[in-house]
Short mmCIF file of C-alpha atoms in Angstrom, two decimals:
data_model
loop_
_atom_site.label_atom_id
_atom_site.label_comp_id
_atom_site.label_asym_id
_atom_site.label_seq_id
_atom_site.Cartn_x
_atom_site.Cartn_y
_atom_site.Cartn_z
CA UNK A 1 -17.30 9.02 11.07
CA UNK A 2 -17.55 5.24 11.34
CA UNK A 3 -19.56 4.97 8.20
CA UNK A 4 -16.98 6.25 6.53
CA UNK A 5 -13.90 4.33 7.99
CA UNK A 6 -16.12 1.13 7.62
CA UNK A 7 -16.51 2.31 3.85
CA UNK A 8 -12.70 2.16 3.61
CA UNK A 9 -12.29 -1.38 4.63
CA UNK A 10 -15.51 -2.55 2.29
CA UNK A 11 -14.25 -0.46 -0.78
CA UNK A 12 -10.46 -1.86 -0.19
CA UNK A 13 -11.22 -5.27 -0.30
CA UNK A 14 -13.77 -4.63 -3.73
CA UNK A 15 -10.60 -3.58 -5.75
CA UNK A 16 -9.07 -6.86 -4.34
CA UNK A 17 -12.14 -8.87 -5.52
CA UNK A 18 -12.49 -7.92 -8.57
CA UNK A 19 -8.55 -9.12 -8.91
CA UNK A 20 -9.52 -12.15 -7.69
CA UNK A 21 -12.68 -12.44 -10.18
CA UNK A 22 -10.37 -11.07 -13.26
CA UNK A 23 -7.73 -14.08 -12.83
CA UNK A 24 -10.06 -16.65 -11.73
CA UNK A 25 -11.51 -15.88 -14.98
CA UNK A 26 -8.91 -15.91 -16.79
CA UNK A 27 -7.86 -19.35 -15.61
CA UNK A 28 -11.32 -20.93 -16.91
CA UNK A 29 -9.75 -22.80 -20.09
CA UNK A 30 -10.71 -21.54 -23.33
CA UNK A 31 -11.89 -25.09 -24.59
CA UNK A 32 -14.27 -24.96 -22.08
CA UNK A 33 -17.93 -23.59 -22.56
CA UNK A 34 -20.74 -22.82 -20.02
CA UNK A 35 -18.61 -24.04 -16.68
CA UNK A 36 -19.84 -23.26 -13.79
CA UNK A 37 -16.99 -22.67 -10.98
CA UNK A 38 -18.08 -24.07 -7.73
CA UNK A 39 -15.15 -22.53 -5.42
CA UNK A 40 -12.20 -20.63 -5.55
CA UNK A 41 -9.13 -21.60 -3.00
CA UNK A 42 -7.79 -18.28 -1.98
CA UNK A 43 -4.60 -18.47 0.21
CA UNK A 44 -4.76 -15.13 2.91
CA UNK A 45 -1.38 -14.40 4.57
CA UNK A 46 -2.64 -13.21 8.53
CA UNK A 47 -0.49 -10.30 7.64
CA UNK A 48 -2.25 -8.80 4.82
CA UNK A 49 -4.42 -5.88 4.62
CA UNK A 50 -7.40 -8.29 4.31
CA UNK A 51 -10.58 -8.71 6.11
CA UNK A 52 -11.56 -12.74 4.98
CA UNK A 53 -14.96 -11.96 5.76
CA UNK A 54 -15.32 -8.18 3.89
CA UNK A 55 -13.63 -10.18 0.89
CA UNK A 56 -16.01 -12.93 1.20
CA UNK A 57 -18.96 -10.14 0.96
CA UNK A 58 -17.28 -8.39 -2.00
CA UNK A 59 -16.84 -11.37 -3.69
CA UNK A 60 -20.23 -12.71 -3.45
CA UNK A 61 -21.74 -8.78 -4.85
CA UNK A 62 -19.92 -8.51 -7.79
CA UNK A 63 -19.37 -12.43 -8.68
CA UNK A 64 -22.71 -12.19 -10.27
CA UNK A 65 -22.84 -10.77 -13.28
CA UNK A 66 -19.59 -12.78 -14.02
CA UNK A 67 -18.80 -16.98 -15.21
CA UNK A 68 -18.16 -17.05 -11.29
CA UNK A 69 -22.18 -16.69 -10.28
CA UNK A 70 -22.38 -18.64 -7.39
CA UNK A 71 -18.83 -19.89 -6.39
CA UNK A 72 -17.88 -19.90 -3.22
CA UNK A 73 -14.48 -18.28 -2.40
CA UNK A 74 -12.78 -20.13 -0.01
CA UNK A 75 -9.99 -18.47 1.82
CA UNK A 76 -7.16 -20.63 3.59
CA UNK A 77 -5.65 -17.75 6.08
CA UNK A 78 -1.94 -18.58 6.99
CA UNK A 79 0.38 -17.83 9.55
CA UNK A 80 2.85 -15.12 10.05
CA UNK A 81 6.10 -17.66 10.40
CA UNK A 82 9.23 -15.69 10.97
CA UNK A 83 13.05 -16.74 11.47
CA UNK A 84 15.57 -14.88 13.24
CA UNK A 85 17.98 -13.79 10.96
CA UNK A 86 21.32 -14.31 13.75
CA UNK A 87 20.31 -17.46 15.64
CA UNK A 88 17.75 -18.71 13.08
CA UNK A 89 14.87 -19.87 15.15
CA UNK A 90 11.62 -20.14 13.31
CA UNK A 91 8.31 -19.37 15.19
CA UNK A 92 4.85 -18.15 14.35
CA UNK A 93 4.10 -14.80 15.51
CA UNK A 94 0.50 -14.25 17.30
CA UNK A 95 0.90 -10.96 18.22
CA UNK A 96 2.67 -7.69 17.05
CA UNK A 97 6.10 -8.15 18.21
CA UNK A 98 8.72 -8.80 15.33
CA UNK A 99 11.21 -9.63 17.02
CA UNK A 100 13.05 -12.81 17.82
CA UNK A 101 11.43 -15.01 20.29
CA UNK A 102 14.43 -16.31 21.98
CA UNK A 103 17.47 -13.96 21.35
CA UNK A 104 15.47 -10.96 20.86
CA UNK A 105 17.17 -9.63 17.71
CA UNK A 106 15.59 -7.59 15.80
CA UNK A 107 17.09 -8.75 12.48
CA UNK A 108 14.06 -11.14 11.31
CA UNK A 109 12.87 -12.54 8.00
CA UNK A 110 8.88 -13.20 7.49
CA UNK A 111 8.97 -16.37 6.03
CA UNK A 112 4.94 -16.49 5.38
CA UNK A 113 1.96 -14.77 6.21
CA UNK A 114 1.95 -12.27 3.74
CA UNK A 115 -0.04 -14.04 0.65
CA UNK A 116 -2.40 -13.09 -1.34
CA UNK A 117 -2.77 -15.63 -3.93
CA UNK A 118 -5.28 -17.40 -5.91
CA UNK A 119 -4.28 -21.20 -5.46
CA UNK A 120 -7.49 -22.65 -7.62
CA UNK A 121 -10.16 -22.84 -9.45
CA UNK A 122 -12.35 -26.20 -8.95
CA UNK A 123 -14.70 -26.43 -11.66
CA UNK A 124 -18.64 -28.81 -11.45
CA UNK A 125 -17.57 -31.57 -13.65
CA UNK B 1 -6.43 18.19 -17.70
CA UNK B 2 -4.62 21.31 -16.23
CA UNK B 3 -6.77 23.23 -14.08
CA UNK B 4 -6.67 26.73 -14.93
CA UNK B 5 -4.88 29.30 -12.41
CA UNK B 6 -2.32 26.69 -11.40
CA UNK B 7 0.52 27.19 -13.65
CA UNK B 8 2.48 23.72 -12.25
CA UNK B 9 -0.98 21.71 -11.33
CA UNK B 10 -2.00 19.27 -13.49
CA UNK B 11 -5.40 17.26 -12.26
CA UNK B 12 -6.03 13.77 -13.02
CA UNK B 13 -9.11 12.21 -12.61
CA UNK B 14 -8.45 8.18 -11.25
CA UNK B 15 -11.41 6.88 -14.44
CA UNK B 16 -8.96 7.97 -16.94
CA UNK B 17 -6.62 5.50 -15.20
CA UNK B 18 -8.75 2.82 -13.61
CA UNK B 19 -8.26 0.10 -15.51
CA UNK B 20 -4.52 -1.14 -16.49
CA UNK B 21 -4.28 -2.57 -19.74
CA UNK B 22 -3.10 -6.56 -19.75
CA UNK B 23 -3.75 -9.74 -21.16
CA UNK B 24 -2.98 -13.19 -19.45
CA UNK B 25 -1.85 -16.25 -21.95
CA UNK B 26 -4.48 -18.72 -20.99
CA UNK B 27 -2.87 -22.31 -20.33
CA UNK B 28 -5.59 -23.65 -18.67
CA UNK B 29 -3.01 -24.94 -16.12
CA UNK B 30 -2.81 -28.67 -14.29
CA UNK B 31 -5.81 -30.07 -13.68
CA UNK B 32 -7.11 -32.31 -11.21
CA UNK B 33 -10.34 -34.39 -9.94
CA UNK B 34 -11.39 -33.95 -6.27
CA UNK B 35 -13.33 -36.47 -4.34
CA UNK B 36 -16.38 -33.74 -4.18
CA UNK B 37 -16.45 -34.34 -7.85
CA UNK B 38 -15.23 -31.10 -8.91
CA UNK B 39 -12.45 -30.62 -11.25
CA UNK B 40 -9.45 -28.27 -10.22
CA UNK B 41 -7.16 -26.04 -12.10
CA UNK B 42 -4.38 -25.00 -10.28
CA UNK B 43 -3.70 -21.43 -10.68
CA UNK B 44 -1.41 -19.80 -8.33
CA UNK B 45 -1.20 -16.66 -8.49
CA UNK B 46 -0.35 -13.55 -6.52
CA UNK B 47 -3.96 -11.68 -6.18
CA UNK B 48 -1.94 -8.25 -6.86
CA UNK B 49 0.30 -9.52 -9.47
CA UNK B 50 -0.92 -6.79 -12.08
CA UNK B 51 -0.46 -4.58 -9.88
CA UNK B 52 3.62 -5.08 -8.45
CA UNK B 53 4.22 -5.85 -12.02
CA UNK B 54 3.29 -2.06 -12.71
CA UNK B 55 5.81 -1.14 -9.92
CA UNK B 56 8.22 -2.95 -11.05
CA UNK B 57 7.85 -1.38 -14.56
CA UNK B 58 7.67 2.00 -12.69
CA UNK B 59 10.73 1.24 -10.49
CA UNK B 60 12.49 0.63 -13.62
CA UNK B 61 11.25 3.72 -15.01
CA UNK B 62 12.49 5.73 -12.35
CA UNK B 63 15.71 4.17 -12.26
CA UNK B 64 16.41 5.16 -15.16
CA UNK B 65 15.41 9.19 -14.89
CA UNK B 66 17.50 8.97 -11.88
CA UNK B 67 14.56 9.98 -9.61
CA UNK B 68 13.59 8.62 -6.01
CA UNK B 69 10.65 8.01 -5.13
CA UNK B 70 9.28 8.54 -1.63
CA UNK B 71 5.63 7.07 -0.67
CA UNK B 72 3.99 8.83 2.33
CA UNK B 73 1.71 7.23 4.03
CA UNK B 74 -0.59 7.86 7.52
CA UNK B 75 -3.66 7.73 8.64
CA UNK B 76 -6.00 10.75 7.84
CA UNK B 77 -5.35 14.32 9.76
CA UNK B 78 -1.71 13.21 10.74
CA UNK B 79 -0.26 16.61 9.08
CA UNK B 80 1.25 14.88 5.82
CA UNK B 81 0.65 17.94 3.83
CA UNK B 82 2.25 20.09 6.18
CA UNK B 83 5.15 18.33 6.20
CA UNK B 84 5.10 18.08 2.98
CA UNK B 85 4.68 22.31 2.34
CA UNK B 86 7.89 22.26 5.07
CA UNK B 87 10.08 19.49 3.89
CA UNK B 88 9.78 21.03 0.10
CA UNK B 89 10.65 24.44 1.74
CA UNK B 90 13.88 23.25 3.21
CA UNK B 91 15.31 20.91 0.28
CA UNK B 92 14.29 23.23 -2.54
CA UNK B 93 16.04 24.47 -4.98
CA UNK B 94 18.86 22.00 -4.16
CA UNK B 95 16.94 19.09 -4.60
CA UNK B 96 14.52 19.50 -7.65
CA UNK B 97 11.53 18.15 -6.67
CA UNK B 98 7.89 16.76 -7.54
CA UNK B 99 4.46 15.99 -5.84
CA UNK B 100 2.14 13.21 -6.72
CA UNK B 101 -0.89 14.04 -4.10
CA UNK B 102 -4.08 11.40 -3.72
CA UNK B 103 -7.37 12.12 -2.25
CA UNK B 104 -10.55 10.38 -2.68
CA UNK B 105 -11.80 13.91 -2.89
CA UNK B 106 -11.18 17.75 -3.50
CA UNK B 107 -8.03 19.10 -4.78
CA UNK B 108 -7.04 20.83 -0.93
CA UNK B 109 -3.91 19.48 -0.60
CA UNK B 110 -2.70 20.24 -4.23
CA UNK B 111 -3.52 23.78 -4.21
CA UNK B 112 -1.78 23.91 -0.67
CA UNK B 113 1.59 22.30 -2.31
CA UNK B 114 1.57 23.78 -5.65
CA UNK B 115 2.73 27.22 -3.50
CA UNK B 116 5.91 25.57 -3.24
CA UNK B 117 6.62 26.10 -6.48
CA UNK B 118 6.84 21.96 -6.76
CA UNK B 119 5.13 20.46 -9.72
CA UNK B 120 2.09 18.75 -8.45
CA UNK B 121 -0.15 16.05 -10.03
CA UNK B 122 -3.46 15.71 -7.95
CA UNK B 123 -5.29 11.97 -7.79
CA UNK B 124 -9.10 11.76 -6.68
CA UNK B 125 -10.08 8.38 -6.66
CA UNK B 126 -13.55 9.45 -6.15
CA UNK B 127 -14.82 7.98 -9.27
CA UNK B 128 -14.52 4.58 -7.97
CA UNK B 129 -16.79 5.52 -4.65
CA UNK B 130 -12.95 6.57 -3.29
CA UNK B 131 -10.05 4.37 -3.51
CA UNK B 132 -8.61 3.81 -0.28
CA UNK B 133 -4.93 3.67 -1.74
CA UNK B 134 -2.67 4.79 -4.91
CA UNK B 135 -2.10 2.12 -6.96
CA UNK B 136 0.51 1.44 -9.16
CA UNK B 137 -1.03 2.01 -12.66
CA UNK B 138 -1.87 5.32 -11.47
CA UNK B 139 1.66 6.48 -10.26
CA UNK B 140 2.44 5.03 -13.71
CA UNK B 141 -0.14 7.91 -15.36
CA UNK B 142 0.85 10.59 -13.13
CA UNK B 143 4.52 10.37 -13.85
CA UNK B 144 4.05 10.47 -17.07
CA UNK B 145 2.60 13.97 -16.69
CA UNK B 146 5.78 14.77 -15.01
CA UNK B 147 8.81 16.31 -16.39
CA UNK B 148 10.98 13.42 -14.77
CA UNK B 149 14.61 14.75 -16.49
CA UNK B 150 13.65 17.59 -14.50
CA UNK B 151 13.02 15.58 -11.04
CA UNK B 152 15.38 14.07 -8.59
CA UNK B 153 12.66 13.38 -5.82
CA UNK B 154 9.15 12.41 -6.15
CA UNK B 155 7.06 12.71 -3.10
CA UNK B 156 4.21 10.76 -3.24
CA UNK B 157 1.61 11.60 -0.62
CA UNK B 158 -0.78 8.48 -0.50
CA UNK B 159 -4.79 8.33 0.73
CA UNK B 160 -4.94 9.09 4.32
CA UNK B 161 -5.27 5.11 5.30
CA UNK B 162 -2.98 2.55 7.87
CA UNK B 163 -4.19 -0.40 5.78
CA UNK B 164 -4.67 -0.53 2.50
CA UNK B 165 -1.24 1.72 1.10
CA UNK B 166 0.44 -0.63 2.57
CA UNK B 167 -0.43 -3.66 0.87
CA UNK B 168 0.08 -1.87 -3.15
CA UNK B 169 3.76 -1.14 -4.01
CA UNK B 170 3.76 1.61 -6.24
CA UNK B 171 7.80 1.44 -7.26
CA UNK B 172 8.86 3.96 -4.79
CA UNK B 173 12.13 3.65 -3.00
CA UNK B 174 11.08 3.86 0.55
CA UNK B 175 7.97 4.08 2.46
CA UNK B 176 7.97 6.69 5.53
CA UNK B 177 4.63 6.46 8.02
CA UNK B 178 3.64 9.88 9.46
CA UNK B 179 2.06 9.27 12.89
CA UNK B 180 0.65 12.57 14.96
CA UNK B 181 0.44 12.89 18.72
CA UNK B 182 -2.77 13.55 18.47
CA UNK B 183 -3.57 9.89 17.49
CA UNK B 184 -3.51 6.75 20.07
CA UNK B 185 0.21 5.43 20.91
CA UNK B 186 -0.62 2.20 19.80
CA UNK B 187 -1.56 2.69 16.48
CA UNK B 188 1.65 0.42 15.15
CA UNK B 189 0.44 -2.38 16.86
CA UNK B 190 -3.22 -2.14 15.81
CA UNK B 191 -1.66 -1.71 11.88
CA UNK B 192 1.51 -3.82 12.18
CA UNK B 193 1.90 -4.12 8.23
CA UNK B 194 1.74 -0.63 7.92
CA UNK B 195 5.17 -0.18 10.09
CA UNK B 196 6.56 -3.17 9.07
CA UNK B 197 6.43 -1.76 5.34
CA UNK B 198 8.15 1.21 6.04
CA UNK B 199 11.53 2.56 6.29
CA UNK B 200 11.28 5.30 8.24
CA UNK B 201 8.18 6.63 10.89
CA UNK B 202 7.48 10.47 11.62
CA UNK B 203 5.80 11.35 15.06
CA UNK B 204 5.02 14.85 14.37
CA UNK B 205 2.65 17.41 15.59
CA UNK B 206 5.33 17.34 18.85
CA UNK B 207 5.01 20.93 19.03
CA UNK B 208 0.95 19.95 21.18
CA UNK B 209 2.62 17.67 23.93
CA UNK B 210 2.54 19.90 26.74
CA UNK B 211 -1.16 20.24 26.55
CA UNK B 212 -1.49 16.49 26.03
CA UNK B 213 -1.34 13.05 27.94
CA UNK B 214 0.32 11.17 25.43
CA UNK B 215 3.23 9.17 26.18
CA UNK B 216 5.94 9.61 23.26
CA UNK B 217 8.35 6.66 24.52
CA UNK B 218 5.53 4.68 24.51
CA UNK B 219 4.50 5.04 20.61
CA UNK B 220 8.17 4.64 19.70
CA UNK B 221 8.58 1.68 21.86
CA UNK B 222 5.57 0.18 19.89
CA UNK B 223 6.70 1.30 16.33
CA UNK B 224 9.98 -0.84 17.42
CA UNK B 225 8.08 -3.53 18.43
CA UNK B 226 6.23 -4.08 15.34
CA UNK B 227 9.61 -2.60 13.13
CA UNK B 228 12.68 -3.09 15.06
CA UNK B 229 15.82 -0.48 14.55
CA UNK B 230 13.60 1.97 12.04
CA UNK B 231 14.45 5.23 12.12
CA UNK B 232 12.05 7.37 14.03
CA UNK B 233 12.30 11.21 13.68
CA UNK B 234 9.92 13.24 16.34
CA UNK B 235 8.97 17.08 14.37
CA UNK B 236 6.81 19.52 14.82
CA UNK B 237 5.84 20.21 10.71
CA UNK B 238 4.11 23.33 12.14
CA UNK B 239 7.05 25.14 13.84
CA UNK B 240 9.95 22.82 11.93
CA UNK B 241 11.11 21.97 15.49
CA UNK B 242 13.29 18.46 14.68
CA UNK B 243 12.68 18.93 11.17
CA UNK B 244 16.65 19.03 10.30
CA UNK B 245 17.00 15.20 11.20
CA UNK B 246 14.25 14.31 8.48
CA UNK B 247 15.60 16.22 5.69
CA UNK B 248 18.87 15.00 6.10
CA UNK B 249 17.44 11.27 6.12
CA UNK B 250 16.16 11.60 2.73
CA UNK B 251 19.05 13.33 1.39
CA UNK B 252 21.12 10.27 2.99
CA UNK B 253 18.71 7.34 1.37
CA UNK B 254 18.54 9.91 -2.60
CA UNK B 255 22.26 9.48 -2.06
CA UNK B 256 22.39 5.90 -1.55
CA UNK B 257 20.39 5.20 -4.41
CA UNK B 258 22.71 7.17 -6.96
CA UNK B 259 25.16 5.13 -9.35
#
């Protein structure tokens, strides 16, 4: 059922957007009246259960009844950077193989690539 | 809500839960003028914060009752609930034990588990067009329906779903993946986070391999490429062929966690 298995993806990233609405709201001072946000600077770990471009859509359905009509969410999507936990060499991984590029352990620490956090809110002046 | 005709099943409905309560102190934060004349307020925050603050509350929780928590996740159709029925079977009485079950919808698995004599709590996300995951507000609500003094192990059995689960601790103490031969070798390289997240992987439904092509070492090689040195235990749920293995993994981590 692809519909279905396509739902799942859509519906995921919808609980994760309206996270993403709730603290962006939240960060709007409260001495401020009638902003209007013009982006918010998401930072996307390539790790996460994310789809940039389903969170993107979400984002843009429910943002509108909400102060953040019209922003743009813009998502910074960083690399899975790992370092090997007995010979400590650091290296991005591109594909799904955790484990160390040059000695082959399997004792690893990921060092990035697993965000999901609201950097900012950038605000028309 | 108890459902009538299931003395231990209590039914929970994910809108009583949906929304955590919380409130954020507003500091307005540092702020900063860009060239494209906007003005920026640095937030930074983690997306899910609410959320692995509620597991951490939760982990706390279940510290304290002395219960561990095990979160079982797979894709749909991989045979969790059977294992579950069978891994109940062979650790009760010894180990007292209880069931949170999720399901976007129908109570199936519940009144399949609730035989065991376990006490089950039954999530359907439904209400929300159908969760893809447990979150951890609603573990929070379940437990609570829970006699926890009268729990040592809490089997969670999570939305049938490789990708989101994985991204929403709940406040469990380890994460086992359920994989089924029935499902392509490489599905722990096409859902990496999924096996990296865990601390154990089942390959059940071994019991079909003769009348299929699938190449076991293959899918183990895999899950040990994406999660190197986890322990992978290959069962039949159906006949409890290599079921022994299993039980006595969970008995080894419950033991671990004790004072």
């Amino acid at each position: 059922m692809r519909a279905g298995v396509l739902g799942e993806f859509i519906l995921h990233e919808m609980g994760i957007a309206m996270q993403i609405i709730e603290i962006a709201t939240d960060s709007i001072p409260d001495d401020m009246e009638n902003v209007i946000v013009e982006r918010v600077n998401l930072k996307v770990g390539k790790l996460a259960a994310v789809v940039p471009d389903s969170l993107r859509f979400c984002f843009d359905i429910i943002a509108k009844d909400t102060p953040l009509k019209g922003a743009k969410l813009v998502i910074k999507e960083i690399d899975v950077v790992a370092r090997c936990n007995d010979c400590h060499t650091e290296w991005t991984i591109t594909e799904p193989v955790f484990s160390c590029k040059k000695c082959k352990s399997g004792s690893i620490e990921i060092l990035s690539g697993r965000e999901l956090d609201i950097d900012s809110i950038e605000i028309a002046e | 809500m108890q459902i009538s005709g299931f003395n231990n099943f209590k039914y929970c409905h994910h809108h009583e839960f949906h929304k955590p309560h919380h409130t954020h102190a507003k500091t307005g934060g540092h702020v900063e003028v860009k060239k494209s004349g906007t003005r920026e307020i640095k937030v930074v925050r983690r997306v899910l914060d609410v959320n692995e603050k509620m597991a951490r509350q939760n982990r706390e929780l279940f510290k304290e009752k002395g219960v561990f928590v095990l979160n079982v996740m797979s894709s749909p159709g991989s045979g969790k609930t059977t294992l579950l029925e069978k891994t109940l079977d062979e650790i009760m009485p010894e180990i007292k034990c209880a069931v949170i079950v999720g399901d976007i919808c129908t109570t199936n698995d519940a009144d399949r588990l609730v035989k065991t004599g376990a006490p089950v709590v039954q999530i359907n996300t439904d209400e929300f067009g159908g969760d893809c995951h447990l979150a951890a507000h609603v573990i929070e609500k379940s437990a609570g329906s829970l006699d926890l003094d009268a729990v040592d192990l809490l089997i969670v059995e999570n939305i049938g779903n490789l990708v989101c689960p994985a991204e929403f601790d709940i406040g469990e103490d380890a994460r086992v993946v359920v994989l089924s031969v029935t499902e392509g070798e490489d599905k722990p390289v096409k859902y990496p986070l999924m096996f990296r997240e865990c601390d154990a992987a089942i390959l059940n439904k071994t019991d079909l391999l003769p009348y299929l092509d699938y190449d076991r070492e293959l899918a183990v090689k895999y899950i040990h490429q994406v999660h190197p040195d986890i322990p992978v235990f290959e069962l039949s749920a159906k006949t409890k062929e290599g079921i022994g293995p299993w039980i006595d993994w969970i008995k080894g981590m419950m033991s671990r966690k004790k004072p």
